[in-house]
CSV table of C-alpha atoms in Angstrom, one decimal:
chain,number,residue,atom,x,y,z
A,1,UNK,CA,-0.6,18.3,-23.0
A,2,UNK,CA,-2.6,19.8,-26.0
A,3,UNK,CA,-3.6,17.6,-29.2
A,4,UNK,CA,-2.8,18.9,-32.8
A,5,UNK,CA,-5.5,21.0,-33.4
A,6,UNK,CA,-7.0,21.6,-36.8
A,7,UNK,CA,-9.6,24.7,-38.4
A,8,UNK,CA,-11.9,24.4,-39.7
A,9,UNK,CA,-13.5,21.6,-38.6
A,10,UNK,CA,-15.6,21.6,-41.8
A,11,UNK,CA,-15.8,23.4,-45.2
A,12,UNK,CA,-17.9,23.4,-48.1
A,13,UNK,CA,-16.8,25.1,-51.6
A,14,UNK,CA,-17.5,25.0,-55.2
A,15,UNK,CA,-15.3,24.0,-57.6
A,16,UNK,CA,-12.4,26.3,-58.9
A,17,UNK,CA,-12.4,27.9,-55.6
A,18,UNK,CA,-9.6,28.1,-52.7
A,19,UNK,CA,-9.4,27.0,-49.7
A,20,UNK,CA,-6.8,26.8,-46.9
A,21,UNK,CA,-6.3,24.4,-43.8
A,22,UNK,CA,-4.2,25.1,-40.3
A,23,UNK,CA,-2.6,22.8,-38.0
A,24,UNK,CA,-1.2,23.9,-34.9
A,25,UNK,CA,0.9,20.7,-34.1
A,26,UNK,CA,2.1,19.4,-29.8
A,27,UNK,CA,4.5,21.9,-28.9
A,28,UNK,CA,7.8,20.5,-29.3
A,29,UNK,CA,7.3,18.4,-32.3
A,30,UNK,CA,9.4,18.7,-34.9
A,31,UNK,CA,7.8,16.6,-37.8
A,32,UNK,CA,4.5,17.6,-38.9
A,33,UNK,CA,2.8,15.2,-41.5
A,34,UNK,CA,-0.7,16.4,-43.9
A,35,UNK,CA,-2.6,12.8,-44.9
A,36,UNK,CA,-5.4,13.4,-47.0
A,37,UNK,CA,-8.2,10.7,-46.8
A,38,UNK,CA,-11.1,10.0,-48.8
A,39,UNK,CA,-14.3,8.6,-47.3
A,40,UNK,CA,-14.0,4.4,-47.3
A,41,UNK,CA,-10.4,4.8,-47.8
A,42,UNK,CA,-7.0,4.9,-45.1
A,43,UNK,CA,-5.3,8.3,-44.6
A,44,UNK,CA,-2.5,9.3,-47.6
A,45,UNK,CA,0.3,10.9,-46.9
A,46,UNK,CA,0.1,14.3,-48.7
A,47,UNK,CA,3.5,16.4,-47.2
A,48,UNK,CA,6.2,15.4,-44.6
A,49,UNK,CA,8.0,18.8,-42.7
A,50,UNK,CA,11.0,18.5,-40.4
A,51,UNK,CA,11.2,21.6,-38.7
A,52,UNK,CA,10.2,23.8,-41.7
A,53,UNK,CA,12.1,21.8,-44.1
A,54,UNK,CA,9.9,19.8,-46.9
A,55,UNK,CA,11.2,15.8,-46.6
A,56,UNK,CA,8.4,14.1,-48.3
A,57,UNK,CA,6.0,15.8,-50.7
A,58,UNK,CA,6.0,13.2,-53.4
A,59,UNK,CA,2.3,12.9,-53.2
A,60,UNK,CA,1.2,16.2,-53.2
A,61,UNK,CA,-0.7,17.3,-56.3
A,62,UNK,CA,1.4,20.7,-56.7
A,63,UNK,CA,-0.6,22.1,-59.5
A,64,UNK,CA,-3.0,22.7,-57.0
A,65,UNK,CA,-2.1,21.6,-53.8
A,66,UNK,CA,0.7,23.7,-51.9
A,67,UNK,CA,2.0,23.5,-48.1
A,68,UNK,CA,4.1,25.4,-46.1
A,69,UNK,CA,5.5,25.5,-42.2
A,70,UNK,CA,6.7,29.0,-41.4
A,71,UNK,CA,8.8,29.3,-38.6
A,72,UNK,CA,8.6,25.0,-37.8
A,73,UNK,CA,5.7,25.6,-36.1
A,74,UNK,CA,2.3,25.9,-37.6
A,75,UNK,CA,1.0,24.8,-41.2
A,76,UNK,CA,-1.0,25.9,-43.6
A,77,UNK,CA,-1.9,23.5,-46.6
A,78,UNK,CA,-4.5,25.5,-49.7
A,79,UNK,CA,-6.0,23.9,-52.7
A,80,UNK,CA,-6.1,26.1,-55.7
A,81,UNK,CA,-8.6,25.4,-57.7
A,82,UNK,CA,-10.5,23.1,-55.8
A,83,UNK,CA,-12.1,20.2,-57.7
A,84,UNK,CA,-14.8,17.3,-56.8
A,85,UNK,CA,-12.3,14.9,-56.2
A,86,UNK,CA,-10.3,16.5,-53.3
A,87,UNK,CA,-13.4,16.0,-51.3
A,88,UNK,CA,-12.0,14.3,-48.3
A,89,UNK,CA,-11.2,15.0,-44.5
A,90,UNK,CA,-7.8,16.2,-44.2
A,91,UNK,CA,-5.5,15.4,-41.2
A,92,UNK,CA,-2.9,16.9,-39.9
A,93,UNK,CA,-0.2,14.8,-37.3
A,94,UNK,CA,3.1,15.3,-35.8
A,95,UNK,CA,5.6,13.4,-33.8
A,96,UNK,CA,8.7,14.3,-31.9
A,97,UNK,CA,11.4,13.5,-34.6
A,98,UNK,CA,11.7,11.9,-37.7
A,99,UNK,CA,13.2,8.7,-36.0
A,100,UNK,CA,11.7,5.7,-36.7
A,101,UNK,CA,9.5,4.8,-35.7
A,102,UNK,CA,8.3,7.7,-34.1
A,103,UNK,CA,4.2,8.0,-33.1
A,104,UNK,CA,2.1,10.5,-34.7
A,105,UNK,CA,-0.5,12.1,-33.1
A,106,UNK,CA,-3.2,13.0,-35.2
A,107,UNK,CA,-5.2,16.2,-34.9
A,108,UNK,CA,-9.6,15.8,-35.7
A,109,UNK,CA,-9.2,16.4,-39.2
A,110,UNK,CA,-11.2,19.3,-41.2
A,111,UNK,CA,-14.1,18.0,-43.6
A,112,UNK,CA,-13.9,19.1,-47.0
A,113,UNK,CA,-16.8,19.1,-49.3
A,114,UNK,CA,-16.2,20.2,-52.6
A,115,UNK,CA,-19.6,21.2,-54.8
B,1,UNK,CA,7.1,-1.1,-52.4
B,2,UNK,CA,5.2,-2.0,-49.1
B,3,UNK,CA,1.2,-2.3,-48.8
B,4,UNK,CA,-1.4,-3.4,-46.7
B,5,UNK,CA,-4.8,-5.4,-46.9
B,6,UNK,CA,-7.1,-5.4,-44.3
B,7,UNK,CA,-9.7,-8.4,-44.9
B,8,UNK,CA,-13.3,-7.2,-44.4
B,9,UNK,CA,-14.1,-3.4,-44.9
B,10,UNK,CA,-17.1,-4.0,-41.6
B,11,UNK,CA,-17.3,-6.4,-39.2
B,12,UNK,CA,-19.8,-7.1,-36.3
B,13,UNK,CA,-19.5,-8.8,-33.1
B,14,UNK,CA,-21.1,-9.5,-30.2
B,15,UNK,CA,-20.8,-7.5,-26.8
B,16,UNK,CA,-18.1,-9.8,-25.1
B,17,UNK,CA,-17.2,-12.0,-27.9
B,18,UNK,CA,-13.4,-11.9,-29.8
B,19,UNK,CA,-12.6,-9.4,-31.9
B,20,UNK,CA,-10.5,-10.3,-34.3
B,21,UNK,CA,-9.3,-7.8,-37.5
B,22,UNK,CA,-7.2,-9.4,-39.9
B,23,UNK,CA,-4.1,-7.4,-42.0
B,24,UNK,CA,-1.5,-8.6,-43.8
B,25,UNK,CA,1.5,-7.0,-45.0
B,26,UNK,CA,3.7,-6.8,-48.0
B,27,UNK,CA,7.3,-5.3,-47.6
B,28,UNK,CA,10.5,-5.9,-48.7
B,29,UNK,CA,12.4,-5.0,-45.8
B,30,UNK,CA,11.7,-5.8,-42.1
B,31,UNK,CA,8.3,-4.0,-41.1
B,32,UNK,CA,7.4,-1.6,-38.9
B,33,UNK,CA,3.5,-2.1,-38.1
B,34,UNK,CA,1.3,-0.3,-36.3
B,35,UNK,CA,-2.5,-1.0,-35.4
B,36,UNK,CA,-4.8,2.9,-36.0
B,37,UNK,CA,-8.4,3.7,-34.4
B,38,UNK,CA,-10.4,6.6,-35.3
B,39,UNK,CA,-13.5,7.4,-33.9
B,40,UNK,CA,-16.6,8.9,-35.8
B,41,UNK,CA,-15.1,12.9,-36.5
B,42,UNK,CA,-11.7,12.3,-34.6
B,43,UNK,CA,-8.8,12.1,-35.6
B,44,UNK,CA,-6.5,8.8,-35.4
B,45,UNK,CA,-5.5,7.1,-32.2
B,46,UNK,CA,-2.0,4.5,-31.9
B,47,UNK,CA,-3.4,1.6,-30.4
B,48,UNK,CA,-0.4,-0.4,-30.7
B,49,UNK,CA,2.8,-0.9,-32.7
B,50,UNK,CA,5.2,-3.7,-33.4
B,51,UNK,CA,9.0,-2.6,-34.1
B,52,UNK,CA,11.2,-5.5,-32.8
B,53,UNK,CA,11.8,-8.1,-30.5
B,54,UNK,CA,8.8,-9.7,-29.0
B,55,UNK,CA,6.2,-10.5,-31.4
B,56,UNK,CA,3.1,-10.4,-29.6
B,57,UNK,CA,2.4,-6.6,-28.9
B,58,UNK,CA,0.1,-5.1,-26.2
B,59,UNK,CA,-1.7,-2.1,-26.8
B,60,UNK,CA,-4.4,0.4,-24.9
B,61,UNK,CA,-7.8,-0.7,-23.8
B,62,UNK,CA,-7.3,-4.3,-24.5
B,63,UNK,CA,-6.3,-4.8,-27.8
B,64,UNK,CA,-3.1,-6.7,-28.7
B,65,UNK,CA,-1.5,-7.9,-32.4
B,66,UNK,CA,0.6,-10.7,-33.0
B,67,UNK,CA,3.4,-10.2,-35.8
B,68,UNK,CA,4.1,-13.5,-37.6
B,69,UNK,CA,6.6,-13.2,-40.5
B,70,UNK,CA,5.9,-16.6,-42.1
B,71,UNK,CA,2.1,-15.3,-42.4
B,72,UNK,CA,3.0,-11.9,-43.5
B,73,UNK,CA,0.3,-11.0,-40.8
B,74,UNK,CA,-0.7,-8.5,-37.8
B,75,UNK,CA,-4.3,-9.6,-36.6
B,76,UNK,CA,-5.6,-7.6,-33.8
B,77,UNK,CA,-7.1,-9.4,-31.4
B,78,UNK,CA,-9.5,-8.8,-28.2
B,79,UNK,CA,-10.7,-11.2,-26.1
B,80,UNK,CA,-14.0,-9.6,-25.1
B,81,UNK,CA,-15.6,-6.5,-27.3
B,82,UNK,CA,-17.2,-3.6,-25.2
B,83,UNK,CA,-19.7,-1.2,-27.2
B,84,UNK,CA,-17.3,1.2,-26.7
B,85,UNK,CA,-14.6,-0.4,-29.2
B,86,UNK,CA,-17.2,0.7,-32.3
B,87,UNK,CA,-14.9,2.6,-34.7
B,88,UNK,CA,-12.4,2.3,-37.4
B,89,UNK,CA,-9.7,0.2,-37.1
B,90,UNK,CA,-6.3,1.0,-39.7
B,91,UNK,CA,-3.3,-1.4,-40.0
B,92,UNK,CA,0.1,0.5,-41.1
B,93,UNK,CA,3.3,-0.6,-42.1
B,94,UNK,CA,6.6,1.5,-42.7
B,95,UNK,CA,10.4,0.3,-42.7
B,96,UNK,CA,13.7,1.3,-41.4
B,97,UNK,CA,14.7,3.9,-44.5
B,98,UNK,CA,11.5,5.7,-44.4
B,99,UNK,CA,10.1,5.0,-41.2
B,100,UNK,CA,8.0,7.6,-40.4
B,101,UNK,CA,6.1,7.3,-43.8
B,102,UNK,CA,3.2,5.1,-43.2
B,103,UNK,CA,1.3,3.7,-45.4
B,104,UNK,CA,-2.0,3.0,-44.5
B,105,UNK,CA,-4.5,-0.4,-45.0
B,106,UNK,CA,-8.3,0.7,-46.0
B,107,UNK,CA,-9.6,0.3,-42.6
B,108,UNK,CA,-12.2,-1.7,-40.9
B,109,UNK,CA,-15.6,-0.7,-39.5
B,110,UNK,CA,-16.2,-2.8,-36.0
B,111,UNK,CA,-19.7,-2.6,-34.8
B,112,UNK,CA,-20.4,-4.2,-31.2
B,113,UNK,CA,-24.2,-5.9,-30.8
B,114,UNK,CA,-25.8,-5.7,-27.5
């Protein structure tokens, strides 16, 4: 079956710009997960979606962060304005269900560089 | 609130010897605990996971991770390191209520030596 998959694979921005991320999750999953993690650090849980219900987004910096899974399917997370500090590779995973505990598969991750 | 610590950001081995990765937990509640790797520009790979009943778990290509409560401990463990096990290695926790939110140890670097 096919992985999450991810674009870009890499970005580079200035500050005070935008920039957006998609995830195409394993067809069939319903829980779809955005981790954000910094270089020499473990992945941080940014957004949890059920379906395309929010159930975790207590970490999500939402003066500039925002997320969204139309349709339960495919996900779009955008950073607006970018700053230095959200350089980082973000990662997209999903599992079947929210059961616990379920195993997320993780998609390549897109490279953010922010300038 | 759970955590993890993973003792030693890098460690290097020689081709055939142990590996050994140490973690230990801190929860509150019965642990769920997983064992990550991510290769250089992938994403991250389950290797193994302990939920309940037997203690000492098996995962893919070798590995296995023993839970013991009274150390508050997951070590991963394999008994002879191949160049092809260089990568990251992340321990994870999560419990019953929240299952499915991990949180995630700071990782460790295994290099292999010919």
């Amino acid at each position: 079956e096919a992985g999450v998959a991810q674009s870009p694979r890499y970005k580079i921005i200035e500050k005070r710009q935008s920039v957006a991320f998609w995830c195409n999750p394993i067809s069939g999953h319903a829980t779809l997960y955005w981790y954000q993690q910094i270089l020499g650090q473990g992945p941080k849980l940014l957004i949890q979606f059920q379906n395309n219900g929010v159930v975790d987004d207590s970490q999500l910096p939402k003066d500039r962060f925002s997320a969204e899974r139309l349709k339960g399917v495919d996900s779009t997370l955008k950073i607006q304005p970018a700053k230095l500090e959200d350089s980082a590779v973000y990662l997209c995973a999903s599992s079947l269900a929210r059961l616990a505990p379920d195993t997320q598969y993780f998609g390549p991750g897109t490279r953010l560089t922010v300038l | 609130a759970q955590s993890v610590t993973q003792l030693g950001s890098h460690v290097s081995v020689s081709e055939g010897a142990l590996v050994l990765l140490r973690c230990n937990y801190s929860s509150s509640v019965p642990p769920y605990l997983f064992w990550y790797v991510q290769y250089p520009n992938q994403g991250l790979q389950l290797l193994l996971k302990y939920t309940t009943g037997a203690t000492l778990v098996k995962g893919i290509n070798g590995f296995e991770a023993e839970f013991k409560k009274s150390e508050t401990s997951f070590h991963l463990t394999k008994p002879s390191a191949h160049m092809s096990d260089a990568a990251e290695y992340f321990c994870a926790v999560s419990h019953g209520s929240s299952a499915s939110k991990i949180i995630f140890g700071s990782g460790t670097r295994l290099s292999i030596r010919p």
